[in-house]
Every structure is written in structure tokens, then in C-alpha cells.
mmCIF file of C-alpha atoms in Angstrom:
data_model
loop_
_atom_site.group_PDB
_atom_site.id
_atom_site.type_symbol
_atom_site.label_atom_id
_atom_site.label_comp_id
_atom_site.label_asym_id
_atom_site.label_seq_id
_atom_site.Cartn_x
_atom_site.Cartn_y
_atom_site.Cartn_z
ATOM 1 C CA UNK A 797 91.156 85.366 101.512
ATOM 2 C CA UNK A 798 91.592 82.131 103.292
ATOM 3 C CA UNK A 799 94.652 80.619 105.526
ATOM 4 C CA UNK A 800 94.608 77.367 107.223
ATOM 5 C CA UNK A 801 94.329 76.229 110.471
ATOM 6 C CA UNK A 802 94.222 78.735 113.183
ATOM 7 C CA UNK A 803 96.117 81.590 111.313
ATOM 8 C CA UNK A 804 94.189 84.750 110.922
ATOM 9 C CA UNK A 805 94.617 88.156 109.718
ATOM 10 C CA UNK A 806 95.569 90.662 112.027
ATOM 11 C CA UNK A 807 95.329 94.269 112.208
ATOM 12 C CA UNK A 808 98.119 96.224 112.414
ATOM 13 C CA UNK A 809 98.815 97.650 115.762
ATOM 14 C CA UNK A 810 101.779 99.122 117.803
ATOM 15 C CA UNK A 811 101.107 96.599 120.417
ATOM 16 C CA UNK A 812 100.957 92.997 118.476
ATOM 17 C CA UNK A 813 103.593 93.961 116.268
ATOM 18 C CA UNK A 814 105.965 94.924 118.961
ATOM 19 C CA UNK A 815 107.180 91.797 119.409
ATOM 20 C CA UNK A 816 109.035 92.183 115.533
ATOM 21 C CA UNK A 817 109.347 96.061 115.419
ATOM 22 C CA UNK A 818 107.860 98.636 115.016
ATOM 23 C CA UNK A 819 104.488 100.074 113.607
ATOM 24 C CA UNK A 820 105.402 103.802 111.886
ATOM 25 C CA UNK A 821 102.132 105.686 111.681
ATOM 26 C CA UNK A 822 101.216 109.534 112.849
ATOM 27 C CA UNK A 823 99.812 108.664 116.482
ATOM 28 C CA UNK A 824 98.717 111.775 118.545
ATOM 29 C CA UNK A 825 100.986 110.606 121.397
ATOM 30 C CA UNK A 826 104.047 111.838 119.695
ATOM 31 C CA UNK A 827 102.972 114.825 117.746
ATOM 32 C CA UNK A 828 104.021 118.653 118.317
ATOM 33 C CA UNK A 829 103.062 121.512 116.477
ATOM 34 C CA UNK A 830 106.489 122.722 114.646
ATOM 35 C CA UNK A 831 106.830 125.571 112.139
ATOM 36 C CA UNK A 832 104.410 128.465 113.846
ATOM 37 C CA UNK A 833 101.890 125.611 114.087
ATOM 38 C CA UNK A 834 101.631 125.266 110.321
ATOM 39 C CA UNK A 835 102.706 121.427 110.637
ATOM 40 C CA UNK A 836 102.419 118.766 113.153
ATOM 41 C CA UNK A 837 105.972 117.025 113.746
ATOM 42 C CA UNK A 838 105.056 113.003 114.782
ATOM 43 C CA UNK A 839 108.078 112.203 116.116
ATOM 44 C CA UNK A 840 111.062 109.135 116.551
ATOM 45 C CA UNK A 841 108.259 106.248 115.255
ATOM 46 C CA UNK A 842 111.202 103.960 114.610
ATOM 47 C CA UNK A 843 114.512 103.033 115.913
ATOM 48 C CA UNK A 844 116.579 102.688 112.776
ATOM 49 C CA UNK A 845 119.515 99.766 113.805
ATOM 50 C CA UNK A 846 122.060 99.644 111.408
ATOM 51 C CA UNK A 847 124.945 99.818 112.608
ATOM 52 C CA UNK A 848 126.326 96.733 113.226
ATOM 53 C CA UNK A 849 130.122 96.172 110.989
ATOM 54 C CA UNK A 850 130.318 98.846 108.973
ATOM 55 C CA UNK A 851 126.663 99.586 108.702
ATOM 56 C CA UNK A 852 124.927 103.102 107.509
ATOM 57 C CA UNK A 853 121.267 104.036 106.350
ATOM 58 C CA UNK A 854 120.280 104.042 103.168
ATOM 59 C CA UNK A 855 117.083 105.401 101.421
ATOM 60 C CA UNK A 856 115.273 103.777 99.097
ATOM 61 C CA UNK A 857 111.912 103.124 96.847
ATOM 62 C CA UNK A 858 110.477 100.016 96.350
ATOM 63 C CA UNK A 859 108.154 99.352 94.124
ATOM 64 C CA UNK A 860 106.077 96.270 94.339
ATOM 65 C CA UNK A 861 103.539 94.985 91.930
ATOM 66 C CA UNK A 862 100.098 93.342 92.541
ATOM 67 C CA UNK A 863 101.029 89.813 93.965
ATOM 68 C CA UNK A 864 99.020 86.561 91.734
ATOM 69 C CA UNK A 865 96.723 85.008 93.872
ATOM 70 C CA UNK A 866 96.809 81.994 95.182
ATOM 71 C CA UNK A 867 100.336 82.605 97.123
ATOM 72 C CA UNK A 868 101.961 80.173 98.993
ATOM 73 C CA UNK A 869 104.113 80.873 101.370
ATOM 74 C CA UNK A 870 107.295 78.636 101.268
ATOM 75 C CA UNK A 871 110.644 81.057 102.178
ATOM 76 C CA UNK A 872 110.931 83.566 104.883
ATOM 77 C CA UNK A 873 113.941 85.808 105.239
ATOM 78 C CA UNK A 874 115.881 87.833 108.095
ATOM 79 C CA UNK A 875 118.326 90.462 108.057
ATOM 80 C CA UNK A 876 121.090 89.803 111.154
ATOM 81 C CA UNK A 877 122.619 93.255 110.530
ATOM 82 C CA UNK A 878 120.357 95.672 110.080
ATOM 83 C CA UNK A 879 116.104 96.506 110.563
ATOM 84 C CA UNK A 880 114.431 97.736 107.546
ATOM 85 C CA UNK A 881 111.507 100.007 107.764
ATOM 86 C CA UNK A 882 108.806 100.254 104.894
ATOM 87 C CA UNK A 883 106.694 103.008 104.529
ATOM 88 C CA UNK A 884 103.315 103.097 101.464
ATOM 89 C CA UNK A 885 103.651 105.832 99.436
ATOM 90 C CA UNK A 886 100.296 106.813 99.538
ATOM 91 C CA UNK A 887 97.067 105.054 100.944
ATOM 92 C CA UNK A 888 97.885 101.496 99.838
ATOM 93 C CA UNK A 889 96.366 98.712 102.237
ATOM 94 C CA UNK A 890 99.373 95.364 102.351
ATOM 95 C CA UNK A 891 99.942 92.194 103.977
ATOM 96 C CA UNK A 892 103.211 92.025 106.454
ATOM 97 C CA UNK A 893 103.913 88.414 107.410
ATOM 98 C CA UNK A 894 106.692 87.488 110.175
ATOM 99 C CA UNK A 895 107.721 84.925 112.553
ATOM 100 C CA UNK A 896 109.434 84.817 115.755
ATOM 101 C CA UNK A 897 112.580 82.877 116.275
ATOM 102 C CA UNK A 898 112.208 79.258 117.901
ATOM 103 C CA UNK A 899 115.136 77.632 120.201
ATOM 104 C CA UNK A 900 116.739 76.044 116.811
ATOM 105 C CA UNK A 901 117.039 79.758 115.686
ATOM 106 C CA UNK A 902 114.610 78.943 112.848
ATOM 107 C CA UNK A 903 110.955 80.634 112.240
ATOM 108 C CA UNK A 904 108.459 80.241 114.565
ATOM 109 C CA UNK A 905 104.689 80.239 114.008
ATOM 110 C CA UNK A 906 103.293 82.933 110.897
ATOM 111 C CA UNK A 907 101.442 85.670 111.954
ATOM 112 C CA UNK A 908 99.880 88.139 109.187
ATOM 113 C CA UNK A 909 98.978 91.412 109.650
ATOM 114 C CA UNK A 910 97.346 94.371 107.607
ATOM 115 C CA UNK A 911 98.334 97.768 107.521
ATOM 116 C CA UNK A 912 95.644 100.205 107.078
ATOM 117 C CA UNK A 913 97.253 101.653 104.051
ATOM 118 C CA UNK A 914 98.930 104.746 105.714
ATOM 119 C CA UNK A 915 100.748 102.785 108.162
ATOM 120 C CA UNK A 916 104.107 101.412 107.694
ATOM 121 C CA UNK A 917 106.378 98.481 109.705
ATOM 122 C CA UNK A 918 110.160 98.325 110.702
ATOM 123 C CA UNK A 919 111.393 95.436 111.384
ATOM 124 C CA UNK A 920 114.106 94.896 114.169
ATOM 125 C CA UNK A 921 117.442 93.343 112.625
ATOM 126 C CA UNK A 922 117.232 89.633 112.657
ATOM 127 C CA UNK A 923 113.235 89.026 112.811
ATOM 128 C CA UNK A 924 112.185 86.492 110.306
ATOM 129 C CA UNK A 925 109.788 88.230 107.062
ATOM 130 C CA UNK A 926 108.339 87.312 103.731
ATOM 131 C CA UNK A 927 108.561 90.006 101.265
ATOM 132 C CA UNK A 928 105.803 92.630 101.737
ATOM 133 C CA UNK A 929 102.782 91.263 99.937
ATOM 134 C CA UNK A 930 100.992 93.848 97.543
ATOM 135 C CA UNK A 931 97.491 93.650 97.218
ATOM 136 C CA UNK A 932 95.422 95.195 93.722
ATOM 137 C CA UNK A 933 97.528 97.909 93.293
ATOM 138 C CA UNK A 934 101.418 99.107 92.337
ATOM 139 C CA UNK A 935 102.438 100.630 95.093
ATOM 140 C CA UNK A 936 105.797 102.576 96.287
ATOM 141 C CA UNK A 937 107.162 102.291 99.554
ATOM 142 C CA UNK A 938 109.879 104.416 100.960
ATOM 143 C CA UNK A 939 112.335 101.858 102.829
ATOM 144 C CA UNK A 940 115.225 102.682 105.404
ATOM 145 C CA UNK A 941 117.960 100.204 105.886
ATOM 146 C CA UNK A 942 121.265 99.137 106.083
ATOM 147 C CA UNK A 943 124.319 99.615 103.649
ATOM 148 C CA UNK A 944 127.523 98.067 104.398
ATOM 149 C CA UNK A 945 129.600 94.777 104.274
ATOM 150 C CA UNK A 946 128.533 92.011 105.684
ATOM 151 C CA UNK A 947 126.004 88.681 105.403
ATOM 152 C CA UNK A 948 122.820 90.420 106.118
ATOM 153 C CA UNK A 949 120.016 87.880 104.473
ATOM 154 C CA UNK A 950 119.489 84.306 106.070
ATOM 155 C CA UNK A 951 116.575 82.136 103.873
ATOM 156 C CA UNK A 952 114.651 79.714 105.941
ATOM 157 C CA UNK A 953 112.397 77.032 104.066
ATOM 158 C CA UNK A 954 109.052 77.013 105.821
ATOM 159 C CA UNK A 955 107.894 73.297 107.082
ATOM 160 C CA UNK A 956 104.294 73.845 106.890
ATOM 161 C CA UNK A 957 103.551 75.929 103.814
ATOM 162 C CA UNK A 958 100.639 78.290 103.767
ATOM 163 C CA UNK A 959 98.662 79.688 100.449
ATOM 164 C CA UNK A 960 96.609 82.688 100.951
ATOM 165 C CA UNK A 961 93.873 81.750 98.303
ATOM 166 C CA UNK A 962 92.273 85.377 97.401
ATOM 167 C CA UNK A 963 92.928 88.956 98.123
ATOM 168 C CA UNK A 964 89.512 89.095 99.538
ATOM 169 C CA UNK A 965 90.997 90.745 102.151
ATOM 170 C CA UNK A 966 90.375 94.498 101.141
ATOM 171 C CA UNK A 967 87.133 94.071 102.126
ATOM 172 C CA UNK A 968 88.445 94.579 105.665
ATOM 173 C CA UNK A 969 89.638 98.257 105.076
ATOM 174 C CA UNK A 970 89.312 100.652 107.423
ATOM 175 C CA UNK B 1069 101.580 132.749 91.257
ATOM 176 C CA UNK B 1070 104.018 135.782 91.451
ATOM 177 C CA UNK B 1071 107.495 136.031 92.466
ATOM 178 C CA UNK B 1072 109.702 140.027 92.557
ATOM 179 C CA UNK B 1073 112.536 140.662 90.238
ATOM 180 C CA UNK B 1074 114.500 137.504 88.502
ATOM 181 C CA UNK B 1075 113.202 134.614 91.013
ATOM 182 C CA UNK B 1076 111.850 132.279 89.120
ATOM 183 C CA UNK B 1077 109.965 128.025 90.165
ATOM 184 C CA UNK B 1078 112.447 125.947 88.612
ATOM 185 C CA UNK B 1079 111.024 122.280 88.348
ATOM 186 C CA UNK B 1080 112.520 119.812 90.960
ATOM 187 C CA UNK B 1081 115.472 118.007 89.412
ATOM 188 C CA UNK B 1082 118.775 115.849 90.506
ATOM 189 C CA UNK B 1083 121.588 118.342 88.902
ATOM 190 C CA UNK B 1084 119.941 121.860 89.449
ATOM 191 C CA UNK B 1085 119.028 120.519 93.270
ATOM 192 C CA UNK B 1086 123.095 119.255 93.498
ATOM 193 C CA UNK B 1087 124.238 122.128 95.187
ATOM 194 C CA UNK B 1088 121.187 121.662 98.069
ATOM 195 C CA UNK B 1089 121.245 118.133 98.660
ATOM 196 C CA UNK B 1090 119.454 114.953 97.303
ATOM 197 C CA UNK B 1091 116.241 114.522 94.817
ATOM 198 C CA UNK B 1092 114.223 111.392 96.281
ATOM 199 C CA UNK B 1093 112.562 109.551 93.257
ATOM 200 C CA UNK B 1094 112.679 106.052 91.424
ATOM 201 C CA UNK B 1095 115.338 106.835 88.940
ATOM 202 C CA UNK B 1096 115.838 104.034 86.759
ATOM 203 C CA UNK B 1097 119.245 104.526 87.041
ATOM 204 C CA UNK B 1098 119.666 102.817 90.391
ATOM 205 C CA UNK B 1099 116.811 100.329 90.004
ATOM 206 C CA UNK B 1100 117.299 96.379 90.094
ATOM 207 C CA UNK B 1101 114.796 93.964 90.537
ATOM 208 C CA UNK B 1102 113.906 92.019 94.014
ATOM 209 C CA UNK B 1103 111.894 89.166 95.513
ATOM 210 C CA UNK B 1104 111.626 86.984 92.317
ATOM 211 C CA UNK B 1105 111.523 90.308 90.072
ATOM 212 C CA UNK B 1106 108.022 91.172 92.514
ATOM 213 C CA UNK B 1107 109.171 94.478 93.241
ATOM 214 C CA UNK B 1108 111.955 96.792 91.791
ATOM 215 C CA UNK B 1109 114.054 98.811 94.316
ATOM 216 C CA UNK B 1110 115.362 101.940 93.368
ATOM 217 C CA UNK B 1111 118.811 102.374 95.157
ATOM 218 C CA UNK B 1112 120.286 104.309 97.934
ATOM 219 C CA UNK B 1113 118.567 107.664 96.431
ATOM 220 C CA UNK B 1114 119.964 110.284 99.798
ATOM 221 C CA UNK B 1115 122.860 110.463 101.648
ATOM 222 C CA UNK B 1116 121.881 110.068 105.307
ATOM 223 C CA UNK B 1117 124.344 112.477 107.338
ATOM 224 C CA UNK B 1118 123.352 112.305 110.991
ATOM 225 C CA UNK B 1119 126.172 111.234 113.071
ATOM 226 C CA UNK B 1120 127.968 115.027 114.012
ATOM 227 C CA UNK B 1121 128.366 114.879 117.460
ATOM 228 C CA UNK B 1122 126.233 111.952 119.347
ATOM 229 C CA UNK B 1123 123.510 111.761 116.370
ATOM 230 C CA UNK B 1124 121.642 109.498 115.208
ATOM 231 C CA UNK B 1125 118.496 108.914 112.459
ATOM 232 C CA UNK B 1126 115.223 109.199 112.964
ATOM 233 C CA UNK B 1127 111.968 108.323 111.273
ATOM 234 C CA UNK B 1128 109.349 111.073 111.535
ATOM 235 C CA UNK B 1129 105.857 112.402 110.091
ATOM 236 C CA UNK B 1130 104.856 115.686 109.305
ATOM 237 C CA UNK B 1131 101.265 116.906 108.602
ATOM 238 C CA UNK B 1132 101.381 120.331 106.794
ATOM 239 C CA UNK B 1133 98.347 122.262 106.724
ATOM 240 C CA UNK B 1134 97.711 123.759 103.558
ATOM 241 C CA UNK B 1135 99.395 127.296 102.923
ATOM 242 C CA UNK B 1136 97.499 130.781 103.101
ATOM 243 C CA UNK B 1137 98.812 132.911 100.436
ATOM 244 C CA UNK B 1138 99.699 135.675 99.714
ATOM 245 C CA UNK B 1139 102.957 134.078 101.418
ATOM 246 C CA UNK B 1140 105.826 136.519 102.979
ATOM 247 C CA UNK B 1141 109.071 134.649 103.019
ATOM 248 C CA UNK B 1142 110.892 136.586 105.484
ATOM 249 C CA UNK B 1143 113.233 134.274 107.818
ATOM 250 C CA UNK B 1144 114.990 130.692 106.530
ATOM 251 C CA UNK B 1145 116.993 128.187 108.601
ATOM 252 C CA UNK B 1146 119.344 125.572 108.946
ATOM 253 C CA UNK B 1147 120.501 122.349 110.601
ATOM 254 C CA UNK B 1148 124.432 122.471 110.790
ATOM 255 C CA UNK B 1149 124.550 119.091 112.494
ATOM 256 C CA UNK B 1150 122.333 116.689 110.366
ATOM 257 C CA UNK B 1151 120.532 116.228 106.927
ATOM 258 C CA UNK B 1152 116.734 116.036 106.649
ATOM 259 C CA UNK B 1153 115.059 114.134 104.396
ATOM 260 C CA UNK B 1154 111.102 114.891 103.316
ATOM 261 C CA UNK B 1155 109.444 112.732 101.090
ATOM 262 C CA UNK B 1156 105.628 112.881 100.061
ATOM 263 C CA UNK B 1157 103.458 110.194 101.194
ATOM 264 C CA UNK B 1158 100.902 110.666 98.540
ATOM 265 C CA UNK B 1159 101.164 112.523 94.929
ATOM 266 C CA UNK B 1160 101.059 115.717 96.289
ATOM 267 C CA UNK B 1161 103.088 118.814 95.064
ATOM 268 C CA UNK B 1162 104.734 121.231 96.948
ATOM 269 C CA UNK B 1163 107.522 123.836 97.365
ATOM 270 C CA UNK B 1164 111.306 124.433 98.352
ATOM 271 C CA UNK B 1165 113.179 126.956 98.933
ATOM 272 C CA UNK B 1166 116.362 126.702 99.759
ATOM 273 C CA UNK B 1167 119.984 129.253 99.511
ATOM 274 C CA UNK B 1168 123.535 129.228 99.237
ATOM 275 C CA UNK B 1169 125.775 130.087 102.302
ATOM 276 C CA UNK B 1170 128.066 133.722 101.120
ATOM 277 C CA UNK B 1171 131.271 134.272 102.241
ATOM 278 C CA UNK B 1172 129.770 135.829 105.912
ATOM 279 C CA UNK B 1173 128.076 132.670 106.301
ATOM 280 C CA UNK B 1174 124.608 134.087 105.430
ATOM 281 C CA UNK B 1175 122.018 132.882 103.160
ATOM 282 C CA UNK B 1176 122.242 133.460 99.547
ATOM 283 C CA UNK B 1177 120.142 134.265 96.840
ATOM 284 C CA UNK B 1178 116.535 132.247 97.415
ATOM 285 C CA UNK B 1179 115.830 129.236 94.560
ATOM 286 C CA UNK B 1180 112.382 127.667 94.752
ATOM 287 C CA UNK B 1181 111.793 124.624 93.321
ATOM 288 C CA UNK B 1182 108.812 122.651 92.703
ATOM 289 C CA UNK B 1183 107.753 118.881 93.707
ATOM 290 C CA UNK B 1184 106.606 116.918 91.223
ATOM 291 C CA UNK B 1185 104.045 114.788 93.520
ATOM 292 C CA UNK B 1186 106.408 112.189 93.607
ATOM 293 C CA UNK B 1187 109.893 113.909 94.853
ATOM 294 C CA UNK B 1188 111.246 114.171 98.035
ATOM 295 C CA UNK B 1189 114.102 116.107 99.006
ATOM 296 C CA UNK B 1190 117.154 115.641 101.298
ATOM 297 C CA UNK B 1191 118.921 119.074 102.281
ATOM 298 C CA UNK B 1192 122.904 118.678 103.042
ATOM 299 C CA UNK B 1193 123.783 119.729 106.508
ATOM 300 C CA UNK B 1194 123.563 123.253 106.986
ATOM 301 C CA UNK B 1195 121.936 123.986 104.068
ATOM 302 C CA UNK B 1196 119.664 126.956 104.345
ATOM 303 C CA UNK B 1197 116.144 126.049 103.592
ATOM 304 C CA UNK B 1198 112.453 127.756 104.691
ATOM 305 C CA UNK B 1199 109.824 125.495 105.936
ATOM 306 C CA UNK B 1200 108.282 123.694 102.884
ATOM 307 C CA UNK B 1201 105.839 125.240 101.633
ATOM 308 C CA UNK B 1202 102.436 122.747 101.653
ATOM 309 C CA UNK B 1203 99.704 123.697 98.657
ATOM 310 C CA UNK B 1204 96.224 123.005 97.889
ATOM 311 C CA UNK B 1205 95.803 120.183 100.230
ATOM 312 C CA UNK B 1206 96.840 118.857 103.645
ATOM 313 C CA UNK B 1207 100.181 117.012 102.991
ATOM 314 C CA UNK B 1208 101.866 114.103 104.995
ATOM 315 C CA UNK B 1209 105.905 113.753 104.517
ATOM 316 C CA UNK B 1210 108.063 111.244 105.857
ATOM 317 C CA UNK B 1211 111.099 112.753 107.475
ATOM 318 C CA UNK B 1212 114.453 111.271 108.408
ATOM 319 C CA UNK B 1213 116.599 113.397 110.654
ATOM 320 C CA UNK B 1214 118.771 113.599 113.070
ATOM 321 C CA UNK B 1215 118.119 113.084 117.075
ATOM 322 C CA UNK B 1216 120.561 113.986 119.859
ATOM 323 C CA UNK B 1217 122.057 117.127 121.563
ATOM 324 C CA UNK B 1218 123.842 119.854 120.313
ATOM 325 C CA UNK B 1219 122.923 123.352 118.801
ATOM 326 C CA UNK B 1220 120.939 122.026 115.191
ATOM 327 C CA UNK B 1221 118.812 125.201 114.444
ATOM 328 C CA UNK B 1222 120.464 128.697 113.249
ATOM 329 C CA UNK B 1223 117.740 130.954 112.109
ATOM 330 C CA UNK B 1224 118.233 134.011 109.497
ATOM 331 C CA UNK B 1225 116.260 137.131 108.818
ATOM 332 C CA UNK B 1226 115.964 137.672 105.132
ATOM 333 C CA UNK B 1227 116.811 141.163 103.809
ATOM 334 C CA UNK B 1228 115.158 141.228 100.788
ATOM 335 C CA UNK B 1229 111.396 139.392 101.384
ATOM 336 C CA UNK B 1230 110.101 137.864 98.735
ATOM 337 C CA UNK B 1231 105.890 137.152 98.787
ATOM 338 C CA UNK B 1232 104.744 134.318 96.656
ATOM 339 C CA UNK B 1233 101.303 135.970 96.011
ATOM 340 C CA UNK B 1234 98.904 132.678 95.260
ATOM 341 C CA UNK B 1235 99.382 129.132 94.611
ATOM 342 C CA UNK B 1236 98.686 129.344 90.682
ATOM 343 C CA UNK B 1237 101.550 126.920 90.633
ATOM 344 C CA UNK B 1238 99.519 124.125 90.830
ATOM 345 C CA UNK B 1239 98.917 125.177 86.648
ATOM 346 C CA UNK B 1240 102.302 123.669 86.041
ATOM 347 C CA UNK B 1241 101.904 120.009 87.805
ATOM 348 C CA UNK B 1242 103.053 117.549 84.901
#
């Protein structure tokens, strides 16, 4: 898998993904034994922000199948109202690409990470996204976010397109 | 696996769970397509009831070990001030139990239904549940629930125990 220019693929961690949300994943540092020690609680990975208007949570599935290869990368999307949180429904590896928000409130600079397959992303109301990109398989993700009124999807056209030749990629797994 | 008297595993579905709460699954019923007709999202699957008192929704993990049988259900709780929400992250099966409230407020006669691999469940506030009950192998769930203060844990002694003598079960996965 290739990308141009200085844009690389990132693993996903808690710390270069704060900057668009958060990273939901069972990390020691917030685990407690529940249940006479028969299960192991991992607990508040995600701030779920939908309230804004008339806002509530919703669950739902997504299912997403194997993305064609070469992909280019021409439309990003936000959500002003409310973050939405995607979680693999089983040990499926997938790309998360997002953008920060320049002065012209438009999308900054791509970055693309790659969850490890068990880890899942929420992304804070309002930061810029392409859909989740699916790698070989099908795969089901549980997603939290908003129901309600309201315009909650902006579409930016990206200036400087990017195609992500080959999902070559996998052979990074952890 | 054994159960006393008339209790019988009833297979996980939408109507006979009604009473309980929500069955989480992609039910083409509430599926439309997304992202260019990438990915299909099945719809707004659980009610989310969180906000009793100052509440508000999490997003959790739990690891459940696998469970030593012969099993002695002898106590069963519930969360008067918020739903909760499990959901699989994996094809694994597993078991609820769950009760009606009688007219003195304690738990009814015990169901137990079984997973699928692919269901989730959401239990109403205040509906009386045990702990699920993990099989053959160590299971990760996603769980939504509620955070804040207030009293959100009654537990109840069982009068009449029921053991679940081995996890035979397993026989019936479709």
C-alpha cells in the first residue's frame, strides 16, 4: 500500500489519535475485576457527545464490505452534532483516515491510521473523516451516535486527492 | 446441559426477549445502505435509557472468563437507573438470564436465553438479570451503560436455585 508524499500509515494509539477522539480498546489502566472476579470491567473508553438540539444515542451495526483497491480519496465528512464511535466486531484490522480543521474551517492535512483489529475509534463531533475503509474482509462494527433533528453531515472536497494503491497493508498486523 | 423442573434455553429472539429489553443484531428490517452503498447500517437496534437522575452513557469492555460448571444460580440483580447494553465482539455464544418483577417487586420466574454468536442484548432499566453467563471461551462484550451517582445496583437472593449442570449448550449453536 502506497500514499504520496510524506503521508504514512500510522498505528493506532490513544495518544496520536487524541487530537480527533478517542481510541476504544481494553487498556489495563481502566480495568476492575466486576462480578466475583469472573469478568474484568474496562471502563468509560469514550465520551459519547450527542447531545447537542435534540440529540440521543443510538446503536447500530454497520456492515462494511472489502473496499476495491486503488482508492482515492476525494470527500471527507464531519458530523457538527454529534461523535460517532465504531467498534470491529471481531478481530478485523481497518484504515481510519481524518483531518484536523484549518482557519477556513475546512480539512487540514490526512493522517491514516490502523487499528489493530480489536481496537475501535470515536470521533469527537465535528472532526473531519472518510468513511472507515475495510480491508479483505466483511466486517461488522458496532457504532454509537447521534439521533435527532438537525444538519449533522458537512462534505468537504479534498484539494489534493490521495489513492491508496494496494491493501498491502495487512502485512503490518500486529 | 441440565436445567430443574419446566426451565427450559429458549433461543435469543426480538419478541420472546420484548418483555426484557432489546435483541442487538443486523435485522434487515432496519438496514439501508451508506457511503456509496460500501457499507449497510442496520438502524437504531436498542433504546439507550441513561439519563435518570444526572446520567449519562458510557462505552465499556468486559472480558469474561470462561464459566466453571456445574453453575448455581443463586442471587440476580438490577440497575433501576439505566439500561445496559452487551454485545459480543467476536462470534461467540453465551447466556442470559433474566426475570420479571411480581407484584412485591421481586424477581420472577428465571428465562434463559441463548446468544446466537452474533446477538447482543440491552436489558430495560430495572430489569432483573444475573451476570451473563460466558461459555467455552474467554469472551469480550462491548457495554453501554450508564455513569453518574445515585443507588443503580439492587441485589436479590433467589429462593428456588437453579444449577445449570454443564455447558452441553454449545450442541445447539446454529
Amino acid at each position: 500500500m502506497t500514499s504520496p508524499g510524506e503521508l504514512a500509515f500510522e498505528p493506532l494509539t490513544a495518544d496520536e489519535f487524541a487530537p480527533f477522539g478517542d481510541v476504544i480498546e481494553a487498556r489495563d489502566s481502566s480495568a476492575y475485576f466486576v462480578n466475583n472476579g469472573q469478568a474484568q470491567r474496562f471502563h468509560d473508553l469514550a465520551k459519547i457527545d450527542v447531545a447537542a438540539g435534540d440529540g440521543y444515542p443510538l446503536i447500530n451495526i454497520f456492515r462494511g464490505a472489502p473496499t476495491h483497491f486503488p482508492l482515492t480519496l476525494n470527500k471527507i465528512e464531519r458530523h457538527p452534532l454529534g461523535s460517532q464511535a465504531f467498534i470491529p466486531l471481531g478481530n478485523y484490522q481497518f484504515l481510519i483516515v481524518v483531518a484536523g480543521t484549518t482557519s477556513n474551517d475546512l480539512p487540514g492535512p490526512l493522517r491514516i491510521f490502523l487499528s489493530n483489529g480489536h481496537q475501535g475509534v470515536n470521533y469527537r463531533p465535528g472532526v473531519w473523516h472518510h468513511p472507515l475503509i475495510v480491508l479483505n474482509h466483511t466486517t461488522e462494527f458496532l457504532v454509537i451516535d447521534r439521533g435527532g433533528t438537525g444538519a449533522n453531515c458537512d462534505v468537504a472536497e479534498l484539494s489534493n486527492r490521495i489513492v491508496i494503491e494496494s491493501p498491502e497493508i495487512l502485512n503490518l498486523s500486529s
